[in-house]
PDB file of C-alpha atoms in Angstrom:
ATOM      1  CA  MET A 288     -38.529  13.451  -4.334  1.00 45.00           C
ATOM      2  CA  SER A 289     -36.981  16.778  -3.315  1.00 46.00           C
ATOM      3  CA  PRO A 290     -35.316  19.006  -5.933  1.00 46.00           C
ATOM      4  CA  LEU A 291     -32.144  18.890  -3.814  1.00 44.00           C
ATOM      5  CA  ALA A 292     -31.988  15.112  -4.108  1.00 43.00           C
ATOM      6  CA  VAL A 293     -32.401  15.260  -7.880  1.00 44.00           C
ATOM      7  CA  LEU A 294     -29.773  17.971  -8.312  1.00 49.00           C
ATOM      8  CA  ALA A 295     -27.301  16.181  -6.064  1.00 72.00           C
ATOM      9  CA  ALA A 296     -27.850  12.676  -7.447  1.00 88.00           C
ATOM     10  CA  ILE A 297     -24.938  10.727  -8.892  1.00 92.00           C
ATOM     11  CA  PRO A 298     -25.581  10.218 -12.617  1.00 93.00           C
ATOM     12  CA  SER A 299     -24.728   6.952 -14.301  1.00 92.00           C
ATOM     13  CA  PRO A 300     -22.571   7.098 -17.433  1.00 92.00           C
ATOM     14  CA  SER A 301     -24.405   7.086 -20.737  1.00 88.00           C
ATOM     15  CA  TRP A 302     -21.764   4.774 -22.175  1.00 86.00           C
ATOM     16  CA  SER A 303     -19.920   1.668 -21.043  1.00 88.00           C
ATOM     17  CA  ALA A 304     -17.644   1.122 -24.041  1.00 88.00           C
ATOM     18  CA  PHE A 305     -16.011   2.957 -26.919  1.00 89.00           C
ATOM     19  CA  HIS A 306     -14.476   1.908 -30.213  1.00 88.00           C
ATOM     20  CA  LEU A 307     -10.979   2.189 -31.613  1.00 88.00           C
ATOM     21  CA  GLY A 308     -11.444   1.064 -35.181  1.00 86.00           C
ATOM     22  CA  PRO A 309     -12.711  -2.517 -35.054  1.00 88.00           C
ATOM     23  CA  LEU A 310     -11.733  -2.836 -31.385  1.00 87.00           C
ATOM     24  CA  THR A 311     -14.333  -2.355 -28.643  1.00 86.00           C
ATOM     25  CA  ILE A 312     -12.904  -1.054 -25.366  1.00 88.00           C
ATOM     26  CA  HIS A 313     -15.097  -1.707 -22.321  1.00 88.00           C
ATOM     27  CA  ALA A 314     -14.876   0.644 -19.343  1.00 92.00           C
ATOM     28  CA  TYR A 315     -15.426  -2.309 -17.017  1.00 90.00           C
ATOM     29  CA  ALA A 316     -12.294  -4.001 -18.335  1.00 89.00           C
ATOM     30  CA  LEU A 317     -10.312  -0.765 -18.100  1.00 94.00           C
ATOM     31  CA  CYS A 318     -11.228  -0.399 -14.427  1.00 94.00           C
ATOM     32  CA  ILE A 319     -10.029  -3.932 -13.731  1.00 93.00           C
ATOM     33  CA  LEU A 320      -6.830  -3.342 -15.702  1.00 94.00           C
ATOM     34  CA  LEU A 321      -6.118  -0.065 -13.910  1.00 97.00           C
ATOM     35  CA  GLY A 322      -6.644  -1.779 -10.564  1.00 96.00           C
ATOM     36  CA  ILE A 323      -4.177  -4.514 -11.493  1.00 95.00           C
ATOM     37  CA  VAL A 324      -1.568  -1.957 -12.594  1.00 97.00           C
ATOM     38  CA  VAL A 325      -1.887   0.015  -9.342  1.00 97.00           C
ATOM     39  CA  CYS A 326      -1.702  -3.196  -7.311  1.00 97.00           C
ATOM     40  CA  LEU A 327       1.456  -4.311  -9.098  1.00 96.00           C
ATOM     41  CA  TRP A 328       3.066  -0.906  -8.678  1.00 97.00           C
ATOM     42  CA  LEU A 329       2.431  -0.724  -4.940  1.00 97.00           C
ATOM     43  CA  THR A 330       3.299  -4.371  -4.339  1.00 97.00           C
ATOM     44  CA  SER A 331       6.555  -4.039  -6.275  1.00 96.00           C
ATOM     45  CA  ARG A 332       7.597  -1.126  -4.057  1.00 95.00           C
ATOM     46  CA  ARG A 333       6.766  -3.007  -0.859  1.00 96.00           C
ATOM     47  CA  TRP A 334       8.306  -6.239  -2.138  1.00 95.00           C
ATOM     48  CA  ALA A 335      11.595  -4.523  -2.994  1.00 94.00           C
ATOM     49  CA  ALA A 336      11.618  -2.535   0.264  1.00 92.00           C
ATOM     50  CA  ALA A 337      11.240  -5.832   2.121  1.00 90.00           C
ATOM     51  CA  GLY A 338      14.532  -7.002   0.652  1.00 90.00           C
ATOM     52  CA  GLU A 339      13.177  -9.238  -2.097  1.00 93.00           C
ATOM     53  CA  GLU A 340      14.282  -9.403  -5.717  1.00 91.00           C
ATOM     54  CA  PRO A 341      11.809  -7.193  -7.670  1.00 89.00           C
ATOM     55  CA  ASP A 342      11.759  -9.481 -10.707  1.00 91.00           C
ATOM     56  CA  THR A 343      10.295 -12.324  -8.671  1.00 95.00           C
ATOM     57  CA  LEU A 344       7.090 -10.308  -8.272  1.00 95.00           C
ATOM     58  CA  TRP A 345       6.383 -10.693 -11.963  1.00 94.00           C
ATOM     59  CA  ASP A 346       6.998 -14.431 -11.802  1.00 95.00           C
ATOM     60  CA  ILE A 347       4.297 -14.621  -9.127  1.00 97.00           C
ATOM     61  CA  ALA A 348       1.951 -12.214 -10.908  1.00 96.00           C
ATOM     62  CA  TYR A 349       2.045 -14.211 -14.158  1.00 95.00           C
ATOM     63  CA  VAL A 350       0.418 -17.085 -12.274  1.00 96.00           C
ATOM     64  CA  ALA A 351      -1.697 -15.341  -9.629  1.00 96.00           C
ATOM     65  CA  ILE A 352      -3.415 -12.730 -11.814  1.00 94.00           C
ATOM     66  CA  PRO A 353      -4.762 -15.077 -14.517  1.00 94.00           C
ATOM     67  CA  LEU A 354      -5.934 -17.573 -11.903  1.00 95.00           C
ATOM     68  CA  GLY A 355      -7.516 -14.746  -9.923  1.00 94.00           C
ATOM     69  CA  LEU A 356      -9.453 -13.538 -12.970  1.00 91.00           C
ATOM     70  CA  VAL A 357     -10.588 -17.068 -13.789  1.00 92.00           C
ATOM     71  CA  GLY A 358     -11.697 -17.603 -10.202  1.00 92.00           C
ATOM     72  CA  ALA A 359     -13.538 -14.283 -10.172  1.00 90.00           C
ATOM     73  CA  ARG A 360     -15.485 -15.181 -13.286  1.00 90.00           C
ATOM     74  CA  LEU A 361     -16.209 -18.744 -12.161  1.00 90.00           C
ATOM     75  CA  TYR A 362     -17.566 -17.471  -8.856  1.00 89.00           C
ATOM     76  CA  HIS A 363     -20.012 -15.214 -10.680  1.00 85.00           C
ATOM     77  CA  VAL A 364     -21.051 -17.777 -13.280  1.00 87.00           C
ATOM     78  CA  LEU A 365     -21.375 -20.802 -10.996  1.00 86.00           C
ATOM     79  CA  ILE A 366     -22.400 -19.253  -7.674  1.00 82.00           C
ATOM     80  CA  THR A 367     -23.819 -15.758  -8.140  1.00 79.00           C
ATOM     81  CA  ALA A 368     -25.931 -16.086 -11.287  1.00 78.00           C
ATOM     82  CA  PRO A 369     -25.783 -19.547 -12.910  1.00 84.00           C
ATOM     83  CA  GLU A 370     -29.301 -19.107 -14.320  1.00 79.00           C
ATOM     84  CA  ASP A 371     -28.012 -16.287 -16.558  1.00 80.00           C
ATOM     85  CA  TYR A 372     -25.821 -18.765 -18.411  1.00 85.00           C
ATOM     86  CA  PHE A 373     -27.354 -22.198 -18.005  1.00 84.00           C
ATOM     87  CA  GLY A 374     -31.085 -21.472 -17.682  1.00 76.00           C
ATOM     88  CA  PRO A 375     -33.730 -21.968 -20.384  1.00 82.00           C
ATOM     89  CA  GLY A 376     -32.934 -19.980 -23.500  1.00 79.00           C
ATOM     90  CA  ARG A 377     -29.506 -18.975 -22.217  1.00 83.00           C
ATOM     91  CA  ASN A 378     -26.201 -19.396 -24.010  1.00 82.00           C
ATOM     92  CA  PRO A 379     -23.457 -20.978 -21.857  1.00 85.00           C
ATOM     93  CA  TRP A 380     -20.822 -19.379 -24.089  1.00 85.00           C
ATOM     94  CA  ASP A 381     -21.867 -16.004 -22.647  1.00 81.00           C
ATOM     95  CA  ALA A 382     -19.942 -17.059 -19.553  1.00 82.00           C
ATOM     96  CA  LEU A 383     -16.795 -16.104 -21.479  1.00 81.00           C
ATOM     97  CA  LYS A 384     -17.947 -12.491 -21.985  1.00 77.00           C
ATOM     98  CA  ILE A 385     -16.245 -11.090 -18.917  1.00 73.00           C
ATOM     99  CA  TRP A 386     -16.240  -7.592 -20.452  1.00 68.00           C
ATOM    100  CA  GLU A 387     -20.016  -7.441 -20.020  1.00 67.00           C
ATOM    101  CA  GLY A 388     -19.559  -7.526 -16.253  1.00 65.00           C
ATOM    102  CA  GLY A 389     -19.915 -10.202 -13.676  1.00 76.00           C
ATOM    103  CA  ILE A 390     -16.947 -11.186 -11.563  1.00 79.00           C
ATOM    104  CA  GLY A 391     -16.813 -12.239  -7.938  1.00 86.00           C
ATOM    105  CA  ILE A 392     -14.089 -10.833  -5.709  1.00 85.00           C
ATOM    106  CA  MET A 393     -14.459 -13.840  -3.421  1.00 86.00           C
ATOM    107  CA  GLY A 394     -13.372 -16.080  -6.288  1.00 89.00           C
ATOM    108  CA  ALA A 395     -10.537 -13.737  -7.188  1.00 91.00           C
ATOM    109  CA  ILE A 396      -9.161 -13.836  -3.645  1.00 90.00           C
ATOM    110  CA  SER A 397      -9.220 -17.624  -3.361  1.00 91.00           C
ATOM    111  CA  CYS A 398      -7.888 -18.481  -6.817  1.00 95.00           C
ATOM    112  CA  GLY A 399      -5.401 -15.607  -6.816  1.00 95.00           C
ATOM    113  CA  ALA A 400      -4.052 -16.888  -3.500  1.00 94.00           C
ATOM    114  CA  LEU A 401      -3.789 -20.362  -4.995  1.00 96.00           C
ATOM    115  CA  GLY A 402      -1.795 -18.970  -7.906  1.00 97.00           C
ATOM    116  CA  ALA A 403       0.527 -17.083  -5.558  1.00 97.00           C
ATOM    117  CA  TRP A 404       1.049 -20.244  -3.506  1.00 97.00           C
ATOM    118  CA  ILE A 405       1.960 -22.244  -6.610  1.00 97.00           C
ATOM    119  CA  ALA A 406       4.424 -19.597  -7.798  1.00 97.00           C
ATOM    120  CA  CYS A 407       6.021 -18.999  -4.390  1.00 96.00           C
ATOM    121  CA  ARG A 408       6.430 -22.719  -3.821  1.00 96.00           C
ATOM    122  CA  ARG A 409       8.105 -23.120  -7.197  1.00 95.00           C
ATOM    123  CA  LEU A 410      10.406 -20.136  -6.600  1.00 95.00           C
ATOM    124  CA  GLY A 411      11.217 -20.986  -2.993  1.00 95.00           C
ATOM    125  CA  LEU A 412       9.742 -17.708  -1.719  1.00 96.00           C
ATOM    126  CA  SER A 413       7.751 -16.939   1.403  1.00 95.00           C
ATOM    127  CA  LEU A 414       4.050 -16.900   0.525  1.00 96.00           C
ATOM    128  CA  THR A 415       3.266 -15.239   3.852  1.00 95.00           C
ATOM    129  CA  LYS A 416       5.701 -12.417   3.197  1.00 95.00           C
ATOM    130  CA  PHE A 417       4.390 -11.932  -0.324  1.00 97.00           C
ATOM    131  CA  ALA A 418       0.778 -11.868   0.867  1.00 96.00           C
ATOM    132  CA  ASP A 419       1.642  -9.141   3.375  1.00 96.00           C
ATOM    133  CA  ALA A 420       3.349  -7.114   0.657  1.00 96.00           C
ATOM    134  CA  ALA A 421       0.408  -7.470  -1.712  1.00 97.00           C
ATOM    135  CA  ALA A 422      -2.508  -6.900   0.682  1.00 97.00           C
ATOM    136  CA  PRO A 423      -2.765  -3.074   0.483  1.00 98.00           C
ATOM    137  CA  GLY A 424      -2.407  -3.162  -3.293  1.00 97.00           C
ATOM    138  CA  ILE A 425      -5.117  -5.790  -3.607  1.00 97.00           C
ATOM    139  CA  LEU A 426      -7.512  -3.589  -1.636  1.00 97.00           C
ATOM    140  CA  LEU A 427      -6.695  -0.617  -3.860  1.00 97.00           C
ATOM    141  CA  ALA A 428      -7.287  -2.753  -6.947  1.00 96.00           C
ATOM    142  CA  GLN A 429     -10.677  -3.804  -5.617  1.00 96.00           C
ATOM    143  CA  GLY A 430     -11.587  -0.193  -4.909  1.00 97.00           C
ATOM    144  CA  ILE A 431     -10.684   0.850  -8.443  1.00 97.00           C
ATOM    145  CA  GLY A 432     -12.341  -2.147 -10.063  1.00 94.00           C
ATOM    146  CA  ARG A 433     -15.656  -1.353  -8.350  1.00 94.00           C
ATOM    147  CA  TRP A 434     -16.054   1.644 -10.657  1.00 95.00           C
ATOM    148  CA  GLY A 435     -16.674  -0.823 -13.460  1.00 93.00           C
ATOM    149  CA  ASN A 436     -20.055  -1.477 -11.818  1.00 93.00           C
ATOM    150  CA  TRP A 437     -20.835   2.227 -12.173  1.00 94.00           C
ATOM    151  CA  PHE A 438     -20.195   2.154 -15.909  1.00 94.00           C
ATOM    152  CA  ASN A 439     -22.316  -0.986 -16.265  1.00 92.00           C
ATOM    153  CA  GLN A 440     -25.100   0.407 -14.029  1.00 93.00           C
ATOM    154  CA  GLU A 441     -25.149  -2.725 -11.909  1.00 90.00           C
ATOM    155  CA  LEU A 442     -24.912  -3.986  -8.323  1.00 88.00           C
ATOM    156  CA  PHE A 443     -26.459  -0.912  -6.718  1.00 94.00           C
ATOM    157  CA  GLY A 444     -28.372  -0.889  -3.449  1.00 95.00           C
ATOM    158  CA  LYS A 445     -31.807  -0.113  -2.101  1.00 96.00           C
ATOM    159  CA  PRO A 446     -33.754   3.023  -3.061  1.00 96.00           C
ATOM    160  CA  THR A 447     -32.698   6.138  -1.194  1.00 96.00           C
ATOM    161  CA  THR A 448     -33.599   9.812  -0.939  1.00 93.00           C
ATOM    162  CA  LEU A 449     -30.090  10.769   0.151  1.00 94.00           C
ATOM    163  CA  PRO A 450     -28.479  13.485  -1.994  1.00 91.00           C
ATOM    164  CA  TRP A 451     -25.831  11.060  -3.259  1.00 94.00           C
ATOM    165  CA  GLY A 452     -28.362   8.582  -4.592  1.00 96.00           C
ATOM    166  CA  LEU A 453     -27.428   6.888  -7.843  1.00 96.00           C
ATOM    167  CA  GLU A 454     -29.430   7.413 -11.025  1.00 96.00           C
ATOM    168  CA  ILE A 455     -30.038   4.311 -13.134  1.00 95.00           C
ATOM    169  CA  ASP A 456     -31.360   4.425 -16.691  1.00 93.00           C
ATOM    170  CA  PRO A 457     -34.931   3.054 -16.441  1.00 93.00           C
ATOM    171  CA  THR A 458     -34.456   1.350 -19.814  1.00 90.00           C
ATOM    172  CA  SER A 459     -31.396  -0.510 -18.527  1.00 89.00           C
ATOM    173  CA  TYR A 460     -31.571  -4.274 -18.178  1.00 85.00           C
ATOM    174  CA  ASN A 461     -30.461  -3.860 -14.564  1.00 88.00           C
ATOM    175  CA  PHE A 462     -33.153  -1.377 -13.514  1.00 92.00           C
ATOM    176  CA  PRO A 463     -35.486  -3.012 -10.960  1.00 92.00           C
ATOM    177  CA  HIS A 464     -38.870  -2.400 -12.545  1.00 88.00           C
ATOM    178  CA  GLN A 465     -40.779  -2.713  -9.293  1.00 91.00           C
ATOM    179  CA  TYR A 466     -39.653   0.892  -8.740  1.00 94.00           C
ATOM    180  CA  PRO A 467     -40.804   3.911 -10.777  1.00 94.00           C
ATOM    181  CA  PRO A 468     -38.443   5.694 -13.193  1.00 92.00           C
ATOM    182  CA  GLY A 469     -36.444   8.374 -11.422  1.00 91.00           C
ATOM    183  CA  THR A 470     -35.880   6.271  -8.314  1.00 95.00           C
ATOM    184  CA  LEU A 471     -32.442   6.804  -6.815  1.00 96.00           C
ATOM    185  CA  PHE A 472     -30.447   3.932  -5.346  1.00 97.00           C
ATOM    186  CA  HIS A 473     -27.618   3.560  -2.858  1.00 97.00           C
ATOM    187  CA  PRO A 474     -24.309   3.695  -4.812  1.00 97.00           C
ATOM    188  CA  THR A 475     -22.886   0.567  -3.226  1.00 96.00           C
ATOM    189  CA  PHE A 476     -20.032   0.567  -5.737  1.00 96.00           C
ATOM    190  CA  LEU A 477     -18.941   3.899  -4.237  1.00 97.00           C
ATOM    191  CA  TYR A 478     -19.346   2.733  -0.647  1.00 97.00           C
ATOM    192  CA  GLU A 479     -17.227  -0.329  -1.272  1.00 97.00           C
ATOM    193  CA  SER A 480     -14.648   1.616  -3.261  1.00 98.00           C
ATOM    194  CA  LEU A 481     -14.196   4.150  -0.458  1.00 98.00           C
ATOM    195  CA  TRP A 482     -14.063   1.352   2.120  1.00 98.00           C
ATOM    196  CA  ASP A 483     -11.343  -0.422   0.153  1.00 98.00           C
ATOM    197  CA  VAL A 484      -9.208   2.686  -0.376  1.00 98.00           C
ATOM    198  CA  LEU A 485      -9.506   3.621   3.295  1.00 98.00           C
ATOM    199  CA  GLY A 486      -8.536   0.079   4.265  1.00 98.00           C
ATOM    200  CA  ALA A 487      -5.476   0.134   2.016  1.00 98.00           C
ATOM    201  CA  LEU A 488      -4.287   3.391   3.578  1.00 98.00           C
ATOM    202  CA  LEU A 489      -4.936   1.992   7.045  1.00 97.00           C
ATOM    203  CA  LEU A 490      -2.925  -1.154   6.309  1.00 97.00           C
ATOM    204  CA  LEU A 491      -0.035   0.935   5.001  1.00 96.00           C
ATOM    205  CA  TRP A 492      -0.088   3.131   8.107  1.00 95.00           C
ATOM    206  CA  ILE A 493      -0.230   0.192  10.526  1.00 93.00           C
ATOM    207  CA  SER A 494       2.386  -1.788   8.631  1.00 88.00           C
ATOM    208  CA  ARG A 495       4.827   1.112   8.509  1.00 89.00           C
ATOM    209  CA  ARG A 496       4.697   1.427  12.280  1.00 89.00           C
ATOM    210  CA  GLY A 497       5.513  -2.232  12.821  1.00 85.00           C
ATOM    211  CA  LEU A 498       2.280  -2.967  14.667  1.00 88.00           C
ATOM    212  CA  LEU A 499       1.652  -6.272  12.897  1.00 91.00           C
ATOM    213  CA  LYS A 500       3.639  -9.476  12.816  1.00 92.00           C
ATOM    214  CA  LEU A 501       4.435 -11.496   9.725  1.00 93.00           C
ATOM    215  CA  GLY A 502       1.212 -12.736   8.154  1.00 93.00           C
ATOM    216  CA  GLN A 503      -1.103 -10.384  10.003  1.00 95.00           C
ATOM    217  CA  THR A 504      -1.260  -7.709   7.307  1.00 96.00           C
ATOM    218  CA  PHE A 505      -2.826 -10.093   4.809  1.00 96.00           C
ATOM    219  CA  TRP A 506      -5.320 -11.546   7.250  1.00 97.00           C
ATOM    220  CA  ALA A 507      -6.227  -8.065   8.486  1.00 97.00           C
ATOM    221  CA  TYR A 508      -7.068  -7.301   4.855  1.00 97.00           C
ATOM    222  CA  VAL A 509      -9.228 -10.417   4.598  1.00 97.00           C
ATOM    223  CA  ALA A 510     -11.184  -9.607   7.766  1.00 98.00           C
ATOM    224  CA  TYR A 511     -11.500  -5.910   6.925  1.00 98.00           C
ATOM    225  CA  TYR A 512     -12.751  -6.447   3.400  1.00 97.00           C
ATOM    226  CA  GLY A 513     -15.085  -9.218   4.498  1.00 96.00           C
ATOM    227  CA  PHE A 514     -16.688  -7.004   7.156  1.00 98.00           C
ATOM    228  CA  GLY A 515     -17.359  -4.152   4.741  1.00 97.00           C
ATOM    229  CA  ARG A 516     -18.795  -6.502   2.156  1.00 96.00           C
ATOM    230  CA  LEU A 517     -20.920  -8.221   4.792  1.00 96.00           C
ATOM    231  CA  MET A 518     -22.548  -4.924   5.807  1.00 97.00           C
ATOM    232  CA  ILE A 519     -23.344  -4.033   2.198  1.00 96.00           C
ATOM    233  CA  GLU A 520     -24.756  -7.467   1.431  1.00 93.00           C
ATOM    234  CA  LEU A 521     -26.868  -7.602   4.592  1.00 93.00           C
ATOM    235  CA  PHE A 522     -28.393  -4.148   4.486  1.00 93.00           C
ATOM    236  CA  LEU A 523     -28.142  -2.611   1.018  1.00 93.00           C
ATOM    237  CA  ARG A 524     -27.909  -4.932  -1.963  1.00 89.00           C
ATOM    238  CA  ILE A 525     -31.150  -5.789  -3.789  1.00 86.00           C
ATOM    239  CA  ASP A 526     -29.885  -7.394  -7.001  1.00 80.00           C
ATOM    240  CA  HIS A 527     -30.614 -11.057  -7.569  1.00 75.00           C
ATOM    241  CA  SER A 528     -28.401 -13.545  -5.778  1.00 78.00           C
ATOM    242  CA  GLN A 529     -28.487 -17.210  -4.931  1.00 80.00           C
ATOM    243  CA  GLU A 530     -29.555 -17.809  -1.340  1.00 77.00           C
ATOM    244  CA  LEU A 531     -28.641 -20.284   1.364  1.00 81.00           C
ATOM    245  CA  LEU A 532     -30.924 -20.658   4.388  1.00 88.00           C
ATOM    246  CA  GLY A 533     -32.694 -17.444   3.470  1.00 86.00           C
ATOM    247  CA  LEU A 534     -29.562 -15.315   3.162  1.00 89.00           C
ATOM    248  CA  ARG A 535     -27.717 -14.120   0.072  1.00 90.00           C
ATOM    249  CA  ILE A 536     -24.816 -16.415  -0.736  1.00 87.00           C
ATOM    250  CA  HIS A 537     -22.486 -13.406  -0.551  1.00 90.00           C
ATOM    251  CA  VAL A 538     -23.483 -12.878   3.071  1.00 94.00           C
ATOM    252  CA  TRP A 539     -22.151 -16.327   3.879  1.00 95.00           C
ATOM    253  CA  THR A 540     -18.918 -15.917   1.923  1.00 93.00           C
ATOM    254  CA  ALA A 541     -18.261 -12.442   3.350  1.00 94.00           C
ATOM    255  CA  GLY A 542     -18.962 -13.726   6.846  1.00 96.00           C
ATOM    256  CA  LEU A 543     -16.548 -16.587   6.230  1.00 95.00           C
ATOM    257  CA  LEU A 544     -13.846 -14.081   5.271  1.00 96.00           C
ATOM    258  CA  VAL A 545     -14.396 -12.170   8.507  1.00 98.00           C
ATOM    259  CA  VAL A 546     -14.244 -15.274  10.693  1.00 98.00           C
ATOM    260  CA  LEU A 547     -11.261 -16.770   8.866  1.00 97.00           C
ATOM    261  CA  GLY A 548      -9.414 -13.450   8.877  1.00 97.00           C
ATOM    262  CA  LEU A 549      -9.900 -12.945  12.613  1.00 98.00           C
ATOM    263  CA  ILE A 550      -8.861 -16.510  13.426  1.00 98.00           C
ATOM    264  CA  MET A 551      -5.692 -16.242  11.351  1.00 97.00           C
ATOM    265  CA  LEU A 552      -4.903 -12.831  12.839  1.00 96.00           C
ATOM    266  CA  GLY A 553      -4.902 -14.546  16.208  1.00 95.00           C
ATOM    267  CA  VAL A 554      -2.802 -17.459  14.960  1.00 95.00           C
ATOM    268  CA  TYR A 555      -0.097 -15.204  13.536  1.00 93.00           C
ATOM    269  CA  GLY A 556      -0.344 -12.904  16.545  1.00 90.00           C
ATOM    270  CA  ARG A 557       0.847 -15.761  18.776  1.00 88.00           C
ATOM    271  CA  ARG A 558       4.243 -15.712  17.110  1.00 80.00           C
ATOM    272  CA  PRO A 559       7.151 -14.378  19.185  1.00 72.00           C
ATOM    273  CA  PRO A 560       7.653 -10.596  18.796  1.00 62.00           C
ATOM    274  CA  GLN A 561      10.998 -11.115  17.069  1.00 51.00           C
ATOM    275  CA  ASP A 562       9.480 -13.451  14.482  1.00 52.00           C
ATOM    276  CA  ARG A 563       8.983 -10.991  11.659  1.00 51.00           C
ATOM    277  CA  ASP A 564       9.903 -13.172   8.726  1.00 43.00           C
ATOM    278  CA  GLU A 565       9.945 -16.901   8.165  1.00 41.00           C
ATOM    279  CA  ARG A 566      13.004 -16.576   5.904  1.00 37.00           C
ATOM    280  CA  PRO A 567      16.136 -16.059   8.039  1.00 31.00           C
ATOM    281  CA  ASP A 568      18.037 -14.314   5.245  1.00 36.00           C
ATOM    282  CA  ALA A 569      15.408 -11.570   4.865  1.00 36.00           C
ATOM    283  CA  GLY A 570      14.794 -10.510   8.427  1.00 37.00           C
ATOM    284  CA  THR A 571      17.475  -7.845   8.792  1.00 36.00           C
ATOM    285  CA  GLN A 572      16.784  -4.244   9.726  1.00 38.00           C
ATOM    286  CA  GLY A 573      15.397  -2.297   6.776  1.00 41.00           C
ATOM    287  CA  HIS A 574      14.248  -5.408   5.001  1.00 46.00           C
ATOM    288  CA  THR A 575      10.973  -6.220   6.684  1.00 47.00           C
ATOM    289  CA  LEU A 576       7.500  -5.264   5.610  1.00 52.00           C
ATOM    290  CA  GLU A 577       6.998  -3.544   8.938  1.00 46.00           C
ATOM    291  CA  ASN A 578       9.684  -1.086   7.843  1.00 45.00           C
ATOM    292  CA  ALA A 579       8.275  -0.866   4.341  1.00 46.00           C
ATOM    293  CA  GLY A 580       4.698   0.117   4.994  1.00 42.00           C
ATOM    294  CA  THR A 581       4.569   2.795   2.308  1.00 37.00           C
ATOM    295  CA  PRO A 582       6.605   3.326  -0.852  1.00 37.00           C
ATOM    296  CA  ARG A 583       9.643   5.503  -0.385  1.00 35.00           C
TER     297      ARG A 583
END
């Protein structure tokens, strides 16, 4: 390995938690929490700029966020790595230890959307309009949350000699011992984080210019995120995963997001140009998401 690669490598943190008295604070949980806060902030600005009552955002969030977190954990426990919790010598109660890492964004998207649907239906709000408002913030939250994988030294990619290779502690549980100590790995957490942040900025730019119809912003997010995740899963990830027909299960779920997102983009794109909101009382000038692409 060249000296340049070693000097330029990305180090992994030597800690993943700290203590405040009897309380243990996990960096992984802080990354998730920070992502949620940023998502709520951005969504609240877009929701209000679209002419909606700001307080209704919190009514939706109280349902969507907990369900999203539950779905994220269930996806990991039941689909990604069930043998870690239900295999021989394993403790099923460890499935509750979300702070140790292990959530699936695919589960968060599906169950979070279910929670938003329940809340919007109860409140008489447009789910489609809310999803458009939330999409950029969700991508930002995902980009921030990915840094939790860095603190936990997990979910990295194949070995690399690139100068931004990621160092992993060879004594770590997650270090793949088929490789010698000192091996550098692709920092897939960083790739996905940058992809998500770029996508959020792109959605804000496109939305502000009124290039998308009602519903298309959310489904553009779904297709965009799915494509980036698909590339990482197909070509870079080496951590254990359940497989289906010889492919990682995440390849199938990411591919499904891409296909579904593109189909729904087409469906919503067939709407008449003037159809910018399915609620007639919220479609006036200055109160559409197309005019509220970025916070003012």
